[in-house]
Each structure stands twice: as structure tokens, then as C-alpha cells.
Coordinates of C-alpha atoms in Angstrom, one line a residue:
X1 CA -87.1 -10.4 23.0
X2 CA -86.4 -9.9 19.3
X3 CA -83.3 -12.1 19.4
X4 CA -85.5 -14.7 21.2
X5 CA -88.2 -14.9 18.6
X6 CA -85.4 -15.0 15.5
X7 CA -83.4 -17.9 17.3
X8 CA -86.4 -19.8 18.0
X9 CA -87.7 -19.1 14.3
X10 CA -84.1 -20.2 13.5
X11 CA -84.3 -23.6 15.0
X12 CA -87.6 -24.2 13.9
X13 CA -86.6 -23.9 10.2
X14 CA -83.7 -26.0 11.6
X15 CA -86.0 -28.7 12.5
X16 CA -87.9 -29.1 8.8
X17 CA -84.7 -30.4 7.5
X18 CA -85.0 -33.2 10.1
X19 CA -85.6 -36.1 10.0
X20 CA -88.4 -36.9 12.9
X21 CA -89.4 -40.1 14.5
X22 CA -92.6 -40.4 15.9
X23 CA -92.0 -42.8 19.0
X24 CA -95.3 -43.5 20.4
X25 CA -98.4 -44.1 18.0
X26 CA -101.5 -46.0 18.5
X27 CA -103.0 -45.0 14.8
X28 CA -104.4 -48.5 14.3
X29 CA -107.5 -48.0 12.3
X30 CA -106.4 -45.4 9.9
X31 CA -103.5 -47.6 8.8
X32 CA -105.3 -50.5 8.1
X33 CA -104.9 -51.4 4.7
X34 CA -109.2 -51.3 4.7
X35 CA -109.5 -48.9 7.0
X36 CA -113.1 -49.4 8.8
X37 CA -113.1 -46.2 10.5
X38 CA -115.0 -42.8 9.4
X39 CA -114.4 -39.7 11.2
X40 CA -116.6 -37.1 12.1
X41 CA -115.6 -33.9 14.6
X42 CA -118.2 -35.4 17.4
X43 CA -115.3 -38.2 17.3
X44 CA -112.4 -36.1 16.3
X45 CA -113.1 -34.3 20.1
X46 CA -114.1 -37.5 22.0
X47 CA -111.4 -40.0 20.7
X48 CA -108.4 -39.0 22.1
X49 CA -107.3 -37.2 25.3
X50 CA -109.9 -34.4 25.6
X51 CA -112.3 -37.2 26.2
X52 CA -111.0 -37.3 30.0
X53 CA -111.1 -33.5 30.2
X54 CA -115.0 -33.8 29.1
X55 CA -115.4 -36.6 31.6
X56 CA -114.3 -34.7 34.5
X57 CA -116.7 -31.9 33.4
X58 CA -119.2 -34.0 33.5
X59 CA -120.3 -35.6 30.3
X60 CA -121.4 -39.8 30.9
X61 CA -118.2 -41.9 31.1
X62 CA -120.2 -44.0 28.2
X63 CA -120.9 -41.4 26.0
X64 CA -118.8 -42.9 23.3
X65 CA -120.9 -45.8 22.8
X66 CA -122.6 -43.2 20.6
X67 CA -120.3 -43.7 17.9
X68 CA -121.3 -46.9 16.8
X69 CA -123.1 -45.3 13.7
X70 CA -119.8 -44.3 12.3
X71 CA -119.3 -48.2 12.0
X72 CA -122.3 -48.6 10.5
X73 CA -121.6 -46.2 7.5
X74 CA -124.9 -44.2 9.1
X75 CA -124.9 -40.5 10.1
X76 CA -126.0 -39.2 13.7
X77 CA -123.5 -36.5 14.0
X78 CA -126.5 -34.2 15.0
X79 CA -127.4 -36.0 18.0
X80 CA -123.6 -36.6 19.2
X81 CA -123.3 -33.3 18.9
X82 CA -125.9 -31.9 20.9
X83 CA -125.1 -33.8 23.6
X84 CA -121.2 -33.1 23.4
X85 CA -121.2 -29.6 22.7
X86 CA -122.3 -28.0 26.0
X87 CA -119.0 -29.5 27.7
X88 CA -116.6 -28.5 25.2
X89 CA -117.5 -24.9 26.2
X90 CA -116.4 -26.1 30.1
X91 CA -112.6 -27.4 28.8
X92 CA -111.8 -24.8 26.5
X93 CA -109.0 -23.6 28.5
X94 CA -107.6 -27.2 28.8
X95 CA -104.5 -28.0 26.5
X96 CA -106.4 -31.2 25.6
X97 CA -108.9 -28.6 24.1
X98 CA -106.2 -25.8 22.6
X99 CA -103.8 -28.2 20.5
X100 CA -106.7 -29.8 18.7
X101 CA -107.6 -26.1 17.6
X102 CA -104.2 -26.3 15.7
X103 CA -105.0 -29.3 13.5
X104 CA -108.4 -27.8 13.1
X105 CA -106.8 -24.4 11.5
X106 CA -104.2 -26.0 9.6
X107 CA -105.5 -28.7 8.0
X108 CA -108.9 -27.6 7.8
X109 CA -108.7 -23.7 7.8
X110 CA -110.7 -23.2 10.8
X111 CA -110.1 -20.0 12.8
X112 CA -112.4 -20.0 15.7
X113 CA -111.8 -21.0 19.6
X114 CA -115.5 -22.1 19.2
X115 CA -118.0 -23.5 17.3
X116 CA -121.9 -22.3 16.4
X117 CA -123.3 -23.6 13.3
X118 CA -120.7 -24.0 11.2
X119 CA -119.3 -27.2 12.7
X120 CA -121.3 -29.1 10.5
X121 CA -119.4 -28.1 7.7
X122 CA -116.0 -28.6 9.3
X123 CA -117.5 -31.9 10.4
X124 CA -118.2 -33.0 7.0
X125 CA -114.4 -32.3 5.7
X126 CA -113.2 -34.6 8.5
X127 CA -115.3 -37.2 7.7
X128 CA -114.5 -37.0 4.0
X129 CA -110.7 -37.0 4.7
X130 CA -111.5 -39.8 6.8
X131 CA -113.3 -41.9 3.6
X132 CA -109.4 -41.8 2.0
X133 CA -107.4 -43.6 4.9
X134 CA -105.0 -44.8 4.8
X135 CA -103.9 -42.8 2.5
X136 CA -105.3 -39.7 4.4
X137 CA -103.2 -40.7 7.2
X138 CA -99.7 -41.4 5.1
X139 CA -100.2 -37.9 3.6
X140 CA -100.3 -36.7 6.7
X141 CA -96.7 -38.7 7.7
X142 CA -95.4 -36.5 4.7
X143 CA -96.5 -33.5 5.3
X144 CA -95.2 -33.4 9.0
X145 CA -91.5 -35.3 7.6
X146 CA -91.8 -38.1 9.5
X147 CA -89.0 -40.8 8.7
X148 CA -90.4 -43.9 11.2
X149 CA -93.8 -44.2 13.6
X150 CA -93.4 -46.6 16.3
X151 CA -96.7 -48.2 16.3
X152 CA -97.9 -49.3 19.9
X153 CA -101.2 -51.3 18.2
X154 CA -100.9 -55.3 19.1
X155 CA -101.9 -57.3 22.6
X156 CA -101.1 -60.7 20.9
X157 CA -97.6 -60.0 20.9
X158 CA -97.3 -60.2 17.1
X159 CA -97.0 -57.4 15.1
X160 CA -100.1 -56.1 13.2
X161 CA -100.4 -58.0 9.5
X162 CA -103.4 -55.5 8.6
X163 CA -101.7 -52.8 8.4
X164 CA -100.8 -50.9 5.3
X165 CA -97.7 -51.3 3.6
X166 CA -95.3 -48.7 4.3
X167 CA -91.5 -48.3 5.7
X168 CA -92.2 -45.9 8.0
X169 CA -94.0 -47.8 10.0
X170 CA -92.6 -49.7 12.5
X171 CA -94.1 -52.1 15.3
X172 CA -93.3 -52.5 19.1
X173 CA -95.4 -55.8 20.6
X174 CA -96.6 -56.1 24.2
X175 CA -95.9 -59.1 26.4
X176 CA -98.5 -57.7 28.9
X177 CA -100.4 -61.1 28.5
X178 CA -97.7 -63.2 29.3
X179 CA -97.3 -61.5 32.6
X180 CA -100.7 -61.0 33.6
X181 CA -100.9 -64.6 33.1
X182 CA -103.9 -64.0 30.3
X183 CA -104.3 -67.6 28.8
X184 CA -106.7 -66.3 26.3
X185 CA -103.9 -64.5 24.5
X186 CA -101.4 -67.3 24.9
X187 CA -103.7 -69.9 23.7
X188 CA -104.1 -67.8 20.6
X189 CA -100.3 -67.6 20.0
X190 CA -99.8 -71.2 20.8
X191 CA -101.4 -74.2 19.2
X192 CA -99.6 -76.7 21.4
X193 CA -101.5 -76.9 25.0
X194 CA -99.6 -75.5 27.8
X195 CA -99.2 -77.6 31.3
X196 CA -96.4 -76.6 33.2
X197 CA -94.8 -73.2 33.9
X198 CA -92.0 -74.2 31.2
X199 CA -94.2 -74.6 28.6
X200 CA -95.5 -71.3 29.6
X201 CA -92.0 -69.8 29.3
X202 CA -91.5 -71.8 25.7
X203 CA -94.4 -69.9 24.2
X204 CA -92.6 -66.7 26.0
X205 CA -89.8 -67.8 24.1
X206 CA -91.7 -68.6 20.5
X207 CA -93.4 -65.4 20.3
X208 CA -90.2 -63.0 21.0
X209 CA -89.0 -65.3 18.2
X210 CA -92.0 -64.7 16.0
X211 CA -92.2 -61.0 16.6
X212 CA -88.3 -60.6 16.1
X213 CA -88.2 -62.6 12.8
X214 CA -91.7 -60.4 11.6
X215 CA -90.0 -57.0 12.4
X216 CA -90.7 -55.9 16.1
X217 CA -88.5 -53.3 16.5
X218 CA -89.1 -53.4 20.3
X219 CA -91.3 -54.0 23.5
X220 CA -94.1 -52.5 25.3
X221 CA -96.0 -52.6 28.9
X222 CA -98.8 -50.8 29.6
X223 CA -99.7 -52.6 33.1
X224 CA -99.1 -49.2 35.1
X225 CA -103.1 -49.0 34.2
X226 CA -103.2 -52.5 35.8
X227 CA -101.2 -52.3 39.1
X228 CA -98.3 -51.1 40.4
X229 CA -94.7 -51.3 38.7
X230 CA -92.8 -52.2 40.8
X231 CA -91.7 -55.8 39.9
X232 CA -89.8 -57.5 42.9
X233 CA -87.2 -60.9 42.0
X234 CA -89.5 -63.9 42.7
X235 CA -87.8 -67.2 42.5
X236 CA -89.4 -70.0 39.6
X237 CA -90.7 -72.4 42.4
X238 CA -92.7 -69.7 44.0
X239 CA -94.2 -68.8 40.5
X240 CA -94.6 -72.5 39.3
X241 CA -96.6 -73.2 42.5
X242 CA -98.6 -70.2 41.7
X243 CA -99.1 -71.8 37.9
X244 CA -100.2 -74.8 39.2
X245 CA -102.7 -73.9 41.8
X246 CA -104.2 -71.8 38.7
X247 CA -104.1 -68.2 38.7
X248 CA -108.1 -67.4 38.8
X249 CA -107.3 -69.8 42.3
X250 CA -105.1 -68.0 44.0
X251 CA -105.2 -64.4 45.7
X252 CA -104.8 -61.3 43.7
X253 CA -101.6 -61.0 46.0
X254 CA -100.3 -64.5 44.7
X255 CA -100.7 -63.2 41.2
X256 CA -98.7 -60.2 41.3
X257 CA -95.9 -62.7 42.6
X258 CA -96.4 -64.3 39.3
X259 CA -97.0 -61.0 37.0
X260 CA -93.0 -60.2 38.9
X261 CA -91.6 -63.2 38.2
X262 CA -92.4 -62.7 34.5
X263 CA -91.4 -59.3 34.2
X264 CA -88.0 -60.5 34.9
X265 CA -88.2 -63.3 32.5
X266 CA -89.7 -60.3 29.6
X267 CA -86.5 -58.7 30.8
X268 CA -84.3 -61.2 30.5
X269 CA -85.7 -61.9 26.9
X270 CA -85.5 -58.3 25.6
X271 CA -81.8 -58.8 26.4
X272 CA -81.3 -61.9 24.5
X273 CA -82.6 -60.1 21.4
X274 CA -81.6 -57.0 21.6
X275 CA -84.7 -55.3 21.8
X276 CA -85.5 -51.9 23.7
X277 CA -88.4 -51.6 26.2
X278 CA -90.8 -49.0 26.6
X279 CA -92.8 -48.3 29.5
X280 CA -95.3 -46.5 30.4
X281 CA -94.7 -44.4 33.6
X282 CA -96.6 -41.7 34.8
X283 CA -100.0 -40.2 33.9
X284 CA -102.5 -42.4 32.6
X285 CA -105.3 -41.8 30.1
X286 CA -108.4 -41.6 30.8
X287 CA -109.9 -40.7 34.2
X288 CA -110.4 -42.6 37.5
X289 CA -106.8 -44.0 37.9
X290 CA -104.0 -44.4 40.5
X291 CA -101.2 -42.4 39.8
X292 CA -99.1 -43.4 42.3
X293 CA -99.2 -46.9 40.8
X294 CA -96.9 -44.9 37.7
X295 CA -93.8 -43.9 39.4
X296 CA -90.7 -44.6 37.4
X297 CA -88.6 -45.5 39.9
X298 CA -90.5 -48.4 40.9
X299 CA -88.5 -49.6 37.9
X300 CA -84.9 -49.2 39.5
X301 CA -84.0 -52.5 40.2
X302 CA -85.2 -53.7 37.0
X303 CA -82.7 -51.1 35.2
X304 CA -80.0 -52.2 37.3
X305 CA -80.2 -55.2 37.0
X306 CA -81.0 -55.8 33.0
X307 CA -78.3 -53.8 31.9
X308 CA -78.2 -55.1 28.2
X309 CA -81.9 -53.9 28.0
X310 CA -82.4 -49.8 27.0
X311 CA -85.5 -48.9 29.1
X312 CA -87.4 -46.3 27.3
X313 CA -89.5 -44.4 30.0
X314 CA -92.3 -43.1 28.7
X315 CA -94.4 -40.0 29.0
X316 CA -91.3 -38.3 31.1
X317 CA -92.8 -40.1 34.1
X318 CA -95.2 -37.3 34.6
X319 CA -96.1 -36.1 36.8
X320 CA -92.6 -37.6 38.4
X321 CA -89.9 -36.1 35.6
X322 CA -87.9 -35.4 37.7
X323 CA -87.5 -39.1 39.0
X324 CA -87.5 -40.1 35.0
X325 CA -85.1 -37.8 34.3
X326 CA -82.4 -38.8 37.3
X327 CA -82.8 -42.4 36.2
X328 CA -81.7 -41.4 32.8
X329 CA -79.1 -39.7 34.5
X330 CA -78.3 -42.3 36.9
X331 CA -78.3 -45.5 34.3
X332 CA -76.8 -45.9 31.0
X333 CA -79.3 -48.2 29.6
X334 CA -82.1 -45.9 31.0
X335 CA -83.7 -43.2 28.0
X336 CA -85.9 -40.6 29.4
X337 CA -88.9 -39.9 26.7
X338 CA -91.6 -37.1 26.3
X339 CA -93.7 -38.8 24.1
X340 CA -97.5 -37.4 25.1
X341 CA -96.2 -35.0 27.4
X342 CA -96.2 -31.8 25.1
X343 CA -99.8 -32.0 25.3
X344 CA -100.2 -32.9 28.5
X345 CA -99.4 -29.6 29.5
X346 CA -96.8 -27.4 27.5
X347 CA -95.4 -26.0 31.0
X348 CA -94.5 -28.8 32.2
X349 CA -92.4 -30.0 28.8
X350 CA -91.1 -27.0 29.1
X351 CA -89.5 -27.4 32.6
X352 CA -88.5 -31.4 31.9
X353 CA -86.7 -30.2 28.7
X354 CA -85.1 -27.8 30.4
X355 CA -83.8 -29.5 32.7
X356 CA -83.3 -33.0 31.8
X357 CA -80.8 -31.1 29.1
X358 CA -79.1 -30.0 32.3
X359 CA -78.4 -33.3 33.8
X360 CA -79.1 -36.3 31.3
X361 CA -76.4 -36.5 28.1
X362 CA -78.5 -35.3 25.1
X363 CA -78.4 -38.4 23.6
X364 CA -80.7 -40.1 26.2
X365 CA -83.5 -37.6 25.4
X366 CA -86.1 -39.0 23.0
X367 CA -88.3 -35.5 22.7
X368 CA -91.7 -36.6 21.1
X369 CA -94.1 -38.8 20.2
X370 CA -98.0 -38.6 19.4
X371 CA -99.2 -41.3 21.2
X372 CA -103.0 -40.8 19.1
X373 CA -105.2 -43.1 17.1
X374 CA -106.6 -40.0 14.9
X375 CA -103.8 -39.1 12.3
X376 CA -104.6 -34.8 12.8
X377 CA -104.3 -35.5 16.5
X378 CA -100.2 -36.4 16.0
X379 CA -100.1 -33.7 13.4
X380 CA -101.1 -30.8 16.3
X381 CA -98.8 -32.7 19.1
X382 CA -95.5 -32.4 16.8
X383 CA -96.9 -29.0 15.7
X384 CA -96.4 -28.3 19.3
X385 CA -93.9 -30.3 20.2
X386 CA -91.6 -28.5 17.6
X387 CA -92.4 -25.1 19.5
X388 CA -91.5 -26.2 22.7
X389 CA -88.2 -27.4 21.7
X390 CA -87.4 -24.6 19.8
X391 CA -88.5 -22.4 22.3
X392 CA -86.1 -24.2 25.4
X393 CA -83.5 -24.7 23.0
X394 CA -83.5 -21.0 22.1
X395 CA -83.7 -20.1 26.0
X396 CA -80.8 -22.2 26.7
X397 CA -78.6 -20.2 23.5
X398 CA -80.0 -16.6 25.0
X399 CA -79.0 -18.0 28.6
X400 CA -75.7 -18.7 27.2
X401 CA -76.0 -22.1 28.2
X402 CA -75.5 -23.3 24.5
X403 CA -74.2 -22.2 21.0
X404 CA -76.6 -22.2 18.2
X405 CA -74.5 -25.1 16.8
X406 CA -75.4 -26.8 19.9
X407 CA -78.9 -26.5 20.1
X408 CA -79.0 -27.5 16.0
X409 CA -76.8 -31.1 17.3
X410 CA -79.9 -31.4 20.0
X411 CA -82.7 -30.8 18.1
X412 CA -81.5 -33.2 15.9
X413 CA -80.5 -35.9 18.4
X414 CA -84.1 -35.8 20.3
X415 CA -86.0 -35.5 17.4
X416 CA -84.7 -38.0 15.8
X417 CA -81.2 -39.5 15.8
X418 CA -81.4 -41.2 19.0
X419 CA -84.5 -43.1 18.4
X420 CA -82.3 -44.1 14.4
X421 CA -79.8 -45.7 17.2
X422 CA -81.5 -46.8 19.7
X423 CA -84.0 -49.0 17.6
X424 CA -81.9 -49.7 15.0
X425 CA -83.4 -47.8 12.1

């Protein structure tokens, strides 16, 4: 046991002299260069993931709408409170609930499990920190040594202009409006009218030149909230007929034909540029969804197929990392990534570490990302994140799986040198 706490202690100290790249953020707000956001702890607990945890205990699905004082510079923290507080007692065994107790000790010196009076206090220090964003938020980037943040922020398919000036922070775009056929978000890209199917494709085409020429680093879908994944080879007649009926005229069934067809063409075109594409798999945030819709190997035919295009499968497919994990295994162009999974639940990062580094080379892994909007929300997950590597890697030297030396190269290579290669950094 003693050897297992100094190796893990070891690799930990290892890990501050890396340098880390955060591969899944959607910190919008708080890097905008006027940042219109204040903070209080009502919202620090209700504006992330816990929020599903407190749903499923009960609190209103809308409660949130509550926070539309923190907009309006006003203060009604009292009343959020009072209403939020009795179900934060029912999830404070969830790991939703625990890692945001690290941030909260940390950064802010609180010790407790629970709260009585004194969250008001604690309550006003978030909020103040909150008044200095961005800057708040870049201090943060240094204090955890974080060298790039993939930001996940734009649905226009055009990297995000507001944000605050800084080279660690990087941009994927999402083409998800392209292939749901959304005409509101092409229009917008697009000041030419669009009539045919090609012209469809030739704003496709403009704005993967647009977002390549204003720095995307890569590509993102998020439409496993949206349907299923699995994206079947549809010949261009059968979609152009589609186009030209008019997609709010045809049958939802019709439109997924169309949404297939151009996820092959958003395929074809992170090819042509060289860019990487993340997607989601797995869990979904928030409460009410279908998670068999999120199975990563509904995306098999895609990675065969596009083998110039690095898939980045997110979230470790999870529940299904396993599957994630064999199609990193199976594919060379398929990366298996645990961004949001460390606190999704530690036990199960624990056993998709451990065993991805069993059967996928280490330089497939990608180990972490924060996947939060609230800049002390990514400063827990890596907190934790760094843990649970350390801990498997320090397992796997104990097991005599690994040297020391060995787990150092890992911890290096999932932490952060992959992603450098990979994305081009």
C-alpha cells in the first residue's frame, strides 16, 4: 500500500511538469472578451451536470429560469436558494455533487460536505470572482497548466469572434446545421439564396473554408441528443429529391435520409482539410434522453470508410467503453477520448483506463477534458482527472504491467501529446 501511494504521488508530481490540453470545453460566457455572465453558488450547482442529478430528485426541470437576475445585475440568490437547497441534500452522494466540493475547497477554502448559513458568504466570493472574467477564467487556465482548450462554443459553423484574445484557446465548429438541414443557420452563413441541393453543398463548402482560414482546429456533432448515429450511404438523387420536396414536407423518416447523406458529405470534407472530428457518443447531459441512440459503433462504417478523417470519440462512449475502446483498437484513424467521463463516475474511468491501455496503443488515448461552461467546474474535473490517471497508471507499475518510465511516456501522451499531434498544435 505504501509503495502504491509514493508511485501515484510520484506520477502526479510527474504530471505538473506537463503540459495539458483540455479537449472538450464549452466555457463560452466567461471568455467573452465582455463577459455578461455573474456567478453565484445557486448557479455554480445548477449550471452544469449536477443539474440532471437535482432533476431526477425532483427539483422543476425549469428551475433555471430563475437565474435571469444574474443577467440583470439584480441579486435573488436568497430565493434560488431556498428552493435549491433541499435537493442538494438528496445528491450528495452523486459524483456530480463530490467533485464540485473540490473546486469549492481549493479555490475558495471551503471544508464542509454541506452547507447551513454560511453559503452566503461562499456565495458572495463566487460571484465576485465571477465580476473579473475573463480574466478570472484565464487565471484559472494557469493555475491548472493548461497549454490549449478546445472550445466546443459555435452552431453557425464559424468560430466564435467574441471571445477573448488568447493562444490557448482554440475552436472546433459544428456542421450540425448543415445536416439537420436547419436553413436558419445556413441563411445566416450565406448571403447568396440557396435553390438546389448544390448550392446547398457550396455553402457546405464555403464555411469549412471560412472556419479553416479563421482557425478551426477541427469539427464537432452533437446530433446523438437529436437521433440516432448511425448514418447509412444515401445516394445524391435520393437526398436532392428530399431538398426539393422541402424538408418541413417530407416524413421525419425522409429527413434522416437527408441528415445521412450529409454526414457523408461533412466526412468527406473533414478529409479534404485535414481536420479531426469529434463526436459525441454515449451519455448525454441532461435528463430524459435515449441512450441507445449514442452507441459508438453506429459510427463503424463511417470510420471505415473516411480513413483520412481521425474520429475523436467522445465521452469514452459511455456507458459503451468498451465498444469505444475496440474501435480505437480496431481503426487507425479512430481516437478513443475520456473527456467528461472522470466525472461521470470515477469507477468507471477507472476500468476504461485500464483497460483501453490494455488493448488500444497509448497514443490513441486522449485522457481528459472538462466539457463545462463554469471555469472552477474544469478546475475540479482535471483535479480529478489527474488522480485517476495517476492512480491506474501506478496500478499498472505495482501489477508489473509497466515501468515507471512507462507510465511517465503515458501520462504524458494522454494528457497531452496526442491531442499536440492530432490537432496540430
Amino acid at each position: 500500500m505504501e509503495k502504491m501511494i509514493q508511485l501515484k504521488k510520484d506520477i502526479l508530481e510527474y504530471m505538473e511538469c506537463i503540459k495539458i490540453v483540455d479537449h472538450h470545453e464549452h466555457m463560452w460566457e466567461v471568455l467573452f472578451k465582455d463577459c455578461p455572465r455573474e456567478i453565484d453558488l445557486p448557479f455554480f450547482f445548477t449550471r452544469g451536470y449536477l443539474e440532471s442529478d437535482l432533476v431526477s430528485a425532483g427539483l422543476p426541470s425549469n428551475f433555471s429560469k430563475v437565474f435571469s437576475y444574474l443577467l440583470e445585475g439584480k441579486d435573488r440568490s436568497e430565493e434560488a436558494w431556498s428552493q435549491l437547497s433541499p435537493y442538494l441534500k438528496r445528491v450528495k452522494n452523486t459524483v456530480y455533487y463530490q467533485y464540485l466540493l473540490i473546486a469549492l475547497r481549493d479555490l475558495y477554502g471551503y471544508e464542509h460536505e454541506e452547507f447551513g448559513d454560511d453559503w452566503r458568504e461562499l456565495s458572495e466570493k463566487i460571484r465576485a470572482n465571477s465580476r473579473k472574467n475573463p480574466q478570472w477564467a484565464l487565471s484559472l487556465l494557469d493555475k491548472m497548466g493548461i497549454r490549449r482548450v478546445i472550445l466546443d462554443i459555435a452552431d453557425t459553423g464559424m468560430p466564435s469572434e467574441k471571445i477573448v484574445k488568447d493562444e490557448r484557446l482554440v475552436q472546433v465548429v459544428r456542421m450540425d446545421g448543415f445536416i439537420m438541414g436547419d436553413m436558419n443557420v445556413i441563411r445566416a452563413l450565406r448571403d447568396e439564396p440557396i435553390r438546389s441541393l448544390d448550392d446547398y453543398l457550396d455553402a457546405l463548402d464555403e464555411t469549412f473554408e471560412k472556419a479553416v482560414r479563421k482557425g478551426a482546429v477541427g469539427i464537432k456533432s452533437g446530433l446523438a441528443y437529436q437521433r440516432i448515429i448511425e448514418y447509412r450511404e444515401v445516394p445524391k438523387y435520393k437526398a436532392e429529391r428530399i431538398f426539393t420536396v422541402g424538408l418541413s414536407n417530407v416524413s421525419s423518416g425522409e429527413r434522416r435520409v437527408f441528415q445521412d447523406f450529409m454526414m457523408h458529405e461533412v466526412c468527406k470534407r473533414c478529409a479534404e482539410h485535414g481536420l479531426p472530428f469529434q463526436i459525441h457518443t454515449g451519455i448525454q447531459a441532461g435528463n430524459f434522453n435515449t441512450i441507445s441512440n449514442a452507441n459508438p459503433t453506429y459510427l463503424t462504417n463511417l470510420i471505415r470508410k473516411y480513413r483520412e478523417v481521425k474520429f475523436d470519440i467522445f465521452h469514452g462512449g459511455y456507458p459503451y467503453f468498451r465498444e469505444a475502446g475496440i474501435l480505437a483498437k480496431y481503426f487507425p484513424n479512430a481516437y478513443v477520448d475520456g473527456c467528461w467521463l472522470t466525472h461521470i463516475s470515477p469507477s468507471a474511468y477507472r476500468e476504461a483506463l485500464n483497460e483501453w491501455l490494455e488493448i488500444v496503443p497509448a497514443t490513441k488515448i486522449f485522457a481528459w477534458g472538462g466539457d463545462h461552461e463554469i471555469p472552477e467546474h474544469t478546475y475540479a474535473s482535471l483535479k480529478l482527472a489527474k488522480e485517476l490517471v495517476a492512480e491506474v497508471l501506478a496500478f499498472k507499475v505495482i501489477d508489473g504491467r509497466f515501468s515507471k518510465k512507462t507510465a511517465y511516456w503515458i501520462a504524458e501522451r494522454i494528457m497531452g501529446k496526442n491531442a499536440e499531434e492530432v490537432y496540430g498544435f
